[in-house]
GROMACS .gro file of C-alpha atoms in nm:
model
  313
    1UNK     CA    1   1.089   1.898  -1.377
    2UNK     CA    2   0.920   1.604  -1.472
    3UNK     CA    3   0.872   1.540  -1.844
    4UNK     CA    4   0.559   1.331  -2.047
    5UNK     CA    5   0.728   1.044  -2.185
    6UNK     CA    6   0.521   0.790  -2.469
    7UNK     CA    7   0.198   0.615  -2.321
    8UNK     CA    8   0.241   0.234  -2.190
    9UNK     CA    9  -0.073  -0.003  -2.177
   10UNK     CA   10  -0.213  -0.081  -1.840
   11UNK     CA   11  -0.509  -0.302  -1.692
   12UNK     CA   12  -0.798  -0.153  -1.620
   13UNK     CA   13  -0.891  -0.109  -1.240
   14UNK     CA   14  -1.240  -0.229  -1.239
   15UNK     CA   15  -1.423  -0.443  -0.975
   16UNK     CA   16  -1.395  -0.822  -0.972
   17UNK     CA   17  -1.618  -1.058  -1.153
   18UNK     CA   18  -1.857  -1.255  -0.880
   19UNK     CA   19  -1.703  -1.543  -0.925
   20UNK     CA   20  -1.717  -1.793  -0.548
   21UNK     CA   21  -1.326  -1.611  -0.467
   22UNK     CA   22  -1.473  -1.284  -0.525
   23UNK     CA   23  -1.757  -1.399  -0.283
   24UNK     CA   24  -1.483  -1.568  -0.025
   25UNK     CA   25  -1.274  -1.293  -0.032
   26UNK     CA   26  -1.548  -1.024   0.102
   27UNK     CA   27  -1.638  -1.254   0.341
   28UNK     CA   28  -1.300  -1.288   0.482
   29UNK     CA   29  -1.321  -0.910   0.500
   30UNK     CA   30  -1.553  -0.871   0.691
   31UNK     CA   31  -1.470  -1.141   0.939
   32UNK     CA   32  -1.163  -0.946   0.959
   33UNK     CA   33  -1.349  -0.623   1.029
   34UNK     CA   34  -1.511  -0.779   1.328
   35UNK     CA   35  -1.202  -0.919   1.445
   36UNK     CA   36  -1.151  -0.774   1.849
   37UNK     CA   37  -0.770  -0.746   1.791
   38UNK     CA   38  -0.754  -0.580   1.462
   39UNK     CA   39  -1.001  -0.359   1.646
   40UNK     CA   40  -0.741  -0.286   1.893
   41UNK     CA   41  -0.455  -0.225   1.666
   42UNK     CA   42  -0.677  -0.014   1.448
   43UNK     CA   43  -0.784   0.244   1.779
   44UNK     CA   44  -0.427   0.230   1.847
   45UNK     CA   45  -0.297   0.335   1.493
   46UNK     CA   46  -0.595   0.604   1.529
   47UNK     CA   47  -0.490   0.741   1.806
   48UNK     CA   48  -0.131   0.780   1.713
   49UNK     CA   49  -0.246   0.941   1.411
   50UNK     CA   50  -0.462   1.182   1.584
   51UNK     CA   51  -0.187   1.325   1.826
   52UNK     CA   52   0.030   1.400   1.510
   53UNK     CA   53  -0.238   1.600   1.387
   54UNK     CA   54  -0.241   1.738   1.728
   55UNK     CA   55   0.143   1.812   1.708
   56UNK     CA   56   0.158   1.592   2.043
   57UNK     CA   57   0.434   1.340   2.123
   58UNK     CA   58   0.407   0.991   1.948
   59UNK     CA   59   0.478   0.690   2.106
   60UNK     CA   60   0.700   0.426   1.875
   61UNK     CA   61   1.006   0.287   1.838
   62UNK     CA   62   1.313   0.417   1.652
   63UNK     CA   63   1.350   0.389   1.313
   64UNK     CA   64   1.662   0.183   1.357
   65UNK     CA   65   1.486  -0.078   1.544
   66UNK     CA   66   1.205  -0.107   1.315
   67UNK     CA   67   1.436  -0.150   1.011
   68UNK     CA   68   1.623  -0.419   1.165
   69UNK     CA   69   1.369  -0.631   1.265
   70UNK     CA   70   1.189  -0.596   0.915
   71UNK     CA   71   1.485  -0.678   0.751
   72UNK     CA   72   1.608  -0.967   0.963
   73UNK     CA   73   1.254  -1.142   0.886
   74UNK     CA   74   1.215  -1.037   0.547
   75UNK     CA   75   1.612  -1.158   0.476
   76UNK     CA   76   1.553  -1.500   0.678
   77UNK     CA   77   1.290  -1.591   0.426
   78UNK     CA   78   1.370  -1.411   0.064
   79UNK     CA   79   1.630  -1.319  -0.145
   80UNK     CA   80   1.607  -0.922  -0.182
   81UNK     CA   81   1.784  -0.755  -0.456
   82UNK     CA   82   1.764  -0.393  -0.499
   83UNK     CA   83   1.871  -0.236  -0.857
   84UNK     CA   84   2.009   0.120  -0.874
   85UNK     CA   85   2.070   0.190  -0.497
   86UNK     CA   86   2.219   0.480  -0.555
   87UNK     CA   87   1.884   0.619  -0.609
   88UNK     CA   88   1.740   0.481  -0.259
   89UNK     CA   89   1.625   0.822  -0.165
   90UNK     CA   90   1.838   0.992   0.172
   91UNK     CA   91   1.610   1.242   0.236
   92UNK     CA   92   1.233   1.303   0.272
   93UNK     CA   93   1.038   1.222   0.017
   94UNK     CA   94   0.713   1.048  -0.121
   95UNK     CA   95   0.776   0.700  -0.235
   96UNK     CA   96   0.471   0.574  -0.476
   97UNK     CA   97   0.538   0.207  -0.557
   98UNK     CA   98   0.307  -0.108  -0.782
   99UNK     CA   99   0.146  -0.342  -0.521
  100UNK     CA  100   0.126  -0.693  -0.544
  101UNK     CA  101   0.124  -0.850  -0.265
  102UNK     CA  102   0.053  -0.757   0.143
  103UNK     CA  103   0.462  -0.790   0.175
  104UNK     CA  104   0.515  -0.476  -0.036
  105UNK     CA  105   0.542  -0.211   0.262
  106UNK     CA  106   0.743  -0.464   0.464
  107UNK     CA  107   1.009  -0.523   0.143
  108UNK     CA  108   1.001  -0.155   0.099
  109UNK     CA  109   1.034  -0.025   0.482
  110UNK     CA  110   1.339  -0.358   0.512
  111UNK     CA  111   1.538  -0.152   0.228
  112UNK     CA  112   1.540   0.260   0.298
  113UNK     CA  113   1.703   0.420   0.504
  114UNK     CA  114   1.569   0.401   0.892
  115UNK     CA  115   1.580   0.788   0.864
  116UNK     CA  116   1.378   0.984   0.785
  117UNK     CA  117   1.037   0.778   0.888
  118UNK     CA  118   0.838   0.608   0.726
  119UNK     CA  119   0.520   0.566   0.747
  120UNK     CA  120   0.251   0.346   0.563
  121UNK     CA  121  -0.074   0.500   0.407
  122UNK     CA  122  -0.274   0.163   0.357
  123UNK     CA  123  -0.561  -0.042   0.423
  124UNK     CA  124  -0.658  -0.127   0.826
  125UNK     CA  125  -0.725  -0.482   0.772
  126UNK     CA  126  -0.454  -0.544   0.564
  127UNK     CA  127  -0.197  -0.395   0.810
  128UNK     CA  128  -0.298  -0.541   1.126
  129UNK     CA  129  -0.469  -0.863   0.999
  130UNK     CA  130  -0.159  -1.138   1.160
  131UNK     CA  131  -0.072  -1.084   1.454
  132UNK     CA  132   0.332  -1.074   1.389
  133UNK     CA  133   0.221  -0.702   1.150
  134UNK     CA  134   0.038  -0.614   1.487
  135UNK     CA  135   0.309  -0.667   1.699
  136UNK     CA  136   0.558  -0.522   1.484
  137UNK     CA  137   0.342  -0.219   1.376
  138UNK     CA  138   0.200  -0.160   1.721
  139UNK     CA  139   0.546  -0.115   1.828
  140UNK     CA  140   0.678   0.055   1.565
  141UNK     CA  141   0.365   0.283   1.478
  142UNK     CA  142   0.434   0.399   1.123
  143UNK     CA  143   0.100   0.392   0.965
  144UNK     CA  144  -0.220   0.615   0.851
  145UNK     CA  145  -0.468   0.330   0.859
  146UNK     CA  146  -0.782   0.323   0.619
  147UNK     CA  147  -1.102   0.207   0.709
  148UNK     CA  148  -1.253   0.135   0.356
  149UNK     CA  149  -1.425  -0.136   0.145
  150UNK     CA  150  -1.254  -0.360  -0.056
  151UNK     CA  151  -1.302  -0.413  -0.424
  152UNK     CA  152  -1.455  -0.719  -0.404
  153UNK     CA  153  -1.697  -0.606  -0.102
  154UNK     CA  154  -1.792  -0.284  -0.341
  155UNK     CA  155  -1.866  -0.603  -0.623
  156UNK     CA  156  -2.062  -0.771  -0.403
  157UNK     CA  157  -2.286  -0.462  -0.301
  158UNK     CA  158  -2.335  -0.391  -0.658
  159UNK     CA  159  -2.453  -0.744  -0.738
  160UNK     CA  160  -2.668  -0.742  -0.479
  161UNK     CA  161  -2.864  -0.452  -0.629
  162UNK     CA  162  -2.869  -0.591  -0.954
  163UNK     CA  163  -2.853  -0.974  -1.074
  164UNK     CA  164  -2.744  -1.165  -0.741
  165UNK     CA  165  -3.024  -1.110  -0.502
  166UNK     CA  166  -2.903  -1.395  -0.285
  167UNK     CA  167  -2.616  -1.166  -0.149
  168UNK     CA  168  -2.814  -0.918  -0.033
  169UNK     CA  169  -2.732  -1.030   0.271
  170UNK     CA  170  -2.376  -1.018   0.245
  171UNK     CA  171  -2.435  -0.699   0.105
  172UNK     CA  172  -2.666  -0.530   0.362
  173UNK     CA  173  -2.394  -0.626   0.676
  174UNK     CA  174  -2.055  -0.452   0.469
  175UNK     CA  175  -2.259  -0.123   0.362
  176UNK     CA  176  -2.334  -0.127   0.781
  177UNK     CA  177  -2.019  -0.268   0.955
  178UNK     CA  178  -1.780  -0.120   0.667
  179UNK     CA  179  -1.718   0.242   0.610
  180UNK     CA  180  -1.673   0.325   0.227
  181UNK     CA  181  -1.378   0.499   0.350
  182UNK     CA  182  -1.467   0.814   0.081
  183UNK     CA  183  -1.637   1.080   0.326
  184UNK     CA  184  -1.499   1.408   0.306
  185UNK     CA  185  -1.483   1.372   0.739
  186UNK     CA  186  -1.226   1.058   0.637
  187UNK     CA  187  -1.041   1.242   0.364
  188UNK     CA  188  -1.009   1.548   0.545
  189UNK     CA  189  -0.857   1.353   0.787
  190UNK     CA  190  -0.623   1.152   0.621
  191UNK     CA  191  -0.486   1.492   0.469
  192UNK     CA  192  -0.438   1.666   0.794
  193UNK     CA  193  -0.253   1.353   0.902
  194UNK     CA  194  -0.044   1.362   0.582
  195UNK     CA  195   0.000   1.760   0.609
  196UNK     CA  196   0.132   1.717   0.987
  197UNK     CA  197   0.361   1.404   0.877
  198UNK     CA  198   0.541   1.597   0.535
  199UNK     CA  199   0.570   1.886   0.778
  200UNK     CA  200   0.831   1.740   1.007
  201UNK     CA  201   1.034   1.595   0.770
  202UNK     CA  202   0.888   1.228   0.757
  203UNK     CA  203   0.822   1.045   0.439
  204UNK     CA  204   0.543   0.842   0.326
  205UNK     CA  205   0.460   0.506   0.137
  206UNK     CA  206   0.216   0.524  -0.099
  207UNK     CA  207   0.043   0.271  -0.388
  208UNK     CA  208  -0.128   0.455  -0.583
  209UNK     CA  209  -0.313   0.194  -0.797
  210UNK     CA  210  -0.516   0.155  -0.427
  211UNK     CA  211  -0.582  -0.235  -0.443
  212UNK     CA  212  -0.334  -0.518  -0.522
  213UNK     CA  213  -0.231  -0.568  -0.874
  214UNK     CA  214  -0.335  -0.902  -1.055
  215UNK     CA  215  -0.038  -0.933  -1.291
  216UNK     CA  216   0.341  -0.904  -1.245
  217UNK     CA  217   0.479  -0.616  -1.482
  218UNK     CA  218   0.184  -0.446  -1.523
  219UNK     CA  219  -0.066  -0.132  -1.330
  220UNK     CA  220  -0.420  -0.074  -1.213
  221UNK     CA  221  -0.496   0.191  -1.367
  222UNK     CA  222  -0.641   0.480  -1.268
  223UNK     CA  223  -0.419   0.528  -1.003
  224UNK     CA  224  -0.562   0.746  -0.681
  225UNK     CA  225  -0.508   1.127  -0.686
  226UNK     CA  226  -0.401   1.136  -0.340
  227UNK     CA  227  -0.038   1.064  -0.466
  228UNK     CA  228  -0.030   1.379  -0.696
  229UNK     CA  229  -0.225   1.606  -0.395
  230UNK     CA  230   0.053   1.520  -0.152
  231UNK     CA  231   0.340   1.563  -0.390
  232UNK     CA  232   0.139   1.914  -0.561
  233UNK     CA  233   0.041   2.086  -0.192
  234UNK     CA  234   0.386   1.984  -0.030
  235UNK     CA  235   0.646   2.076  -0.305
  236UNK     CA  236   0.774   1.716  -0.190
  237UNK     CA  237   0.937   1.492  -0.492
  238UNK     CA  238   0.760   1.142  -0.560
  239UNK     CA  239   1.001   0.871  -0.592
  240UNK     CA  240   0.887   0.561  -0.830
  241UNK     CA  241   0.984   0.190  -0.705
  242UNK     CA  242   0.866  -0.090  -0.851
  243UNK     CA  243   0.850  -0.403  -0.654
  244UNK     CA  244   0.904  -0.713  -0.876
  245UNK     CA  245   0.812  -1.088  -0.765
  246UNK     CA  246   0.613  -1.063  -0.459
  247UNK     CA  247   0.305  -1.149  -0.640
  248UNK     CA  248   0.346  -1.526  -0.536
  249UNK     CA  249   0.579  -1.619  -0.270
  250UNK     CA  250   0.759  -1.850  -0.174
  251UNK     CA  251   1.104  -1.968   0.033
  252UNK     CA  252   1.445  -1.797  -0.074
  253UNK     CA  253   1.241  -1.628  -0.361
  254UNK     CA  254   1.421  -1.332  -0.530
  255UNK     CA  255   1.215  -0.989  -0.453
  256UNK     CA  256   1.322  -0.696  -0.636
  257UNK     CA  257   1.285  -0.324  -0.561
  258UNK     CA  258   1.429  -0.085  -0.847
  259UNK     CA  259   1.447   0.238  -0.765
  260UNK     CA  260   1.368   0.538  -1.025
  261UNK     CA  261   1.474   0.891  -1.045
  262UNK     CA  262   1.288   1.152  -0.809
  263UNK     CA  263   0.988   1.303  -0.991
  264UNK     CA  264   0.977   1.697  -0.904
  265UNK     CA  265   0.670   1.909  -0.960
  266UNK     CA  266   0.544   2.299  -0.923
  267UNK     CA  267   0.428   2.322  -0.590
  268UNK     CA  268   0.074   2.436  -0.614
  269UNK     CA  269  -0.156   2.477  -0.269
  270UNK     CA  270  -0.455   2.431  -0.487
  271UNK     CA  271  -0.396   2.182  -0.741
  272UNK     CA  272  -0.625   2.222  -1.086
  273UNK     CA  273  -0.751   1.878  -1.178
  274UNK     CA  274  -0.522   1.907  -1.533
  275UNK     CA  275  -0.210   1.940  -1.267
  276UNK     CA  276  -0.306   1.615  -1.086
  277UNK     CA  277  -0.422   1.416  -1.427
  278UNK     CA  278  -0.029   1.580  -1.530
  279UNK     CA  279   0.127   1.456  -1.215
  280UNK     CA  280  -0.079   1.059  -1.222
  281UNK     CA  281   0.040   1.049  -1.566
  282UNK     CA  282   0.395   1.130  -1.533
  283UNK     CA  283   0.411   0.839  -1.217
  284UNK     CA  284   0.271   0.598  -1.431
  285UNK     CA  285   0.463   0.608  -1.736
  286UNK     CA  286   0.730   0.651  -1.482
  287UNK     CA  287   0.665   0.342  -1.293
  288UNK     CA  288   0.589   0.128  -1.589
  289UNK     CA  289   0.926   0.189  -1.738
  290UNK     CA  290   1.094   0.033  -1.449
  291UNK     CA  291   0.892  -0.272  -1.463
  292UNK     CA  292   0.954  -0.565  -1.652
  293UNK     CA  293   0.812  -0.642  -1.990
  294UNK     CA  294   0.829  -1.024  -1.999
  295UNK     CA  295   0.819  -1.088  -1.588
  296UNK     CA  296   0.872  -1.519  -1.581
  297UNK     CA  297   0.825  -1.700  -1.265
  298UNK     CA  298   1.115  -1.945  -1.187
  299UNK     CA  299   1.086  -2.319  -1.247
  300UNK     CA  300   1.264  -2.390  -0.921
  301UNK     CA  301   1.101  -2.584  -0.644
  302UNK     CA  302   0.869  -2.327  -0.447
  303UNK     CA  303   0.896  -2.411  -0.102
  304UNK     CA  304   0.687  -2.299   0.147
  305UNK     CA  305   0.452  -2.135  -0.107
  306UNK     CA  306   0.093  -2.181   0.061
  307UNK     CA  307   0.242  -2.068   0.430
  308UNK     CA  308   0.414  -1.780   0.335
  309UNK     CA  309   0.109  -1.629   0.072
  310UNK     CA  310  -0.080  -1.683   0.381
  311UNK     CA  311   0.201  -1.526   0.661
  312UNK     CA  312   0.174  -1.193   0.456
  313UNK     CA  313  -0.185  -1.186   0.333
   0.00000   0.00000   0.00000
């Protein structure tokens, strides 16, 4: 069983200042959002979802071929070391990693095992926002895809009602094009779909922080509870990874992915809040030990940098 071990510091997961990126970036999103072939990809990934939950036959490719062609690209254009392999899980399990950069379920799907599948619990627009990921993930299928606001799109609503009137009308078109992605019709969902997928031996890939990570080496914290649900309701061990150097990218870069040791808890159909707060903690302290304390970005020449931030964005 999993054990409390001393509290690390984290960074605190709050919204982004307003500052003109802040402002960029939820416009981007919701470009994105109207966007007719993320659209596509999105009803796709939907509808694959949906006949899991149905317990009906889904169509994708096999996990061989999907593992190969992640890892040829992501191997053509990084370095990828991976510490403590033997702890690369074999069987089903729940693998909760930090998230830096768009690349992180890539790296991570490039490096286990092909069996059992994978799939990827993350945000829609992030997924299938190039059109290589839609090609690759339409094929493939793999993924529970969230519709759901972004962090700076929940900052801009909330300046809007308060000191920065002038985005009101930013704000006004993400509250109506943009679910919030929090209804209990959404999250009911999403657990069905993660009930049906634990239930016939699959894994899942999941990032609990729930929004990309500013700093190498350290967490968003408070991490999601849907992490500690999954693992509580399916008796299924979490698996911490921490993914080191994908927070700027660039050509024949060294990516990391250290593995840690499976975390096992008390299965419990009807987790008490203390058993979640119990489980978030344990992953954290978990996944903080395996990152690194004094993370340095190389002084060699960065090649590539701008077009491959932007490939996996």
């Amino acid at each position: 069983m999993a054990s409390l071990a001393p509290k690390p510091s984290f960074a605190s997961n709050t919204l982004p200042p307003l500052t003109p990126e802040t402002i960029q970036r939820a416009g981007e999103g919701l470009e994105a959002s109207r966007h007719p072939a993320l659209k596509r990809s999105y009803a796709q990934a939907f509808g694959q979802l949906q006949a899991i939950i149905d317990g009906k036959f889904e169509h994708r490719v096999s996990g061989k071929l999907r593992h190969w062609a992640l890892r040829s690209l992501i191997h053509a254009l990084f370095q990828v070391k991976v510490e403590y392999p033997d702890k690369i899980p074999q069987r089903q399990v729940i693998l909760a990693a930090n998230h830096l950069n768009h690349i992180d379920p890539f790296l991570l799907l490039s490096e286990v095992p092909a069996s059992p599948y994978y799939y990827i619990l993350g945000d829609a627009r992030s997924l299938f926002n190039q059109s290589w990921k839609r090609l690759i993930l339409g094929l493939s299928g793999g993924v529970i895809p969230l519709e759901r606001r972004w962090s700076e799109e929940t900052a801009i609503i909330e300046g809007a009602n308060t000191q920065r009137r002038d985005l009101a009308p930013l704000a006004k078109a993400i509250e109506r094009e943009i679910p919030s992605g929090g209804d209990i019709k959404t999250m009911r969902q999403i657990e069905r779909a993660v009930q049906a997928i634990l239930g016939r031996k699959d894994g899942i890939i999941l990032f609990p922080e729930g929004r990309l990570g500013t700093t190498e080496g350290q967490l968003m914290l408070p991490f999601k509870r849907g992490t500690a649900l999954y693992a509580l309701r399916s008796g299924i061990p979490i698996v911490p990874v921490a993914i080191i150097g994908t927070k700027n990218l660039y050509f024949r870069k060294t990516l990391t992915l250290r593995f840690g040791e499976p975390l096992v808890f008390s299965q419990s159909q009807h987790p008490k809040r203390v058993e979640v707060e119990a489980v978030l903690e344990v992953l954290a302290q978990s996944l903080q030990a395996l990152l690194p304390t004094d993370y340095q970005e190389s002084d060699e020449l960065k090649l590539f940098c701008n077009f491959l931030n932007q490939m996996f964005c």
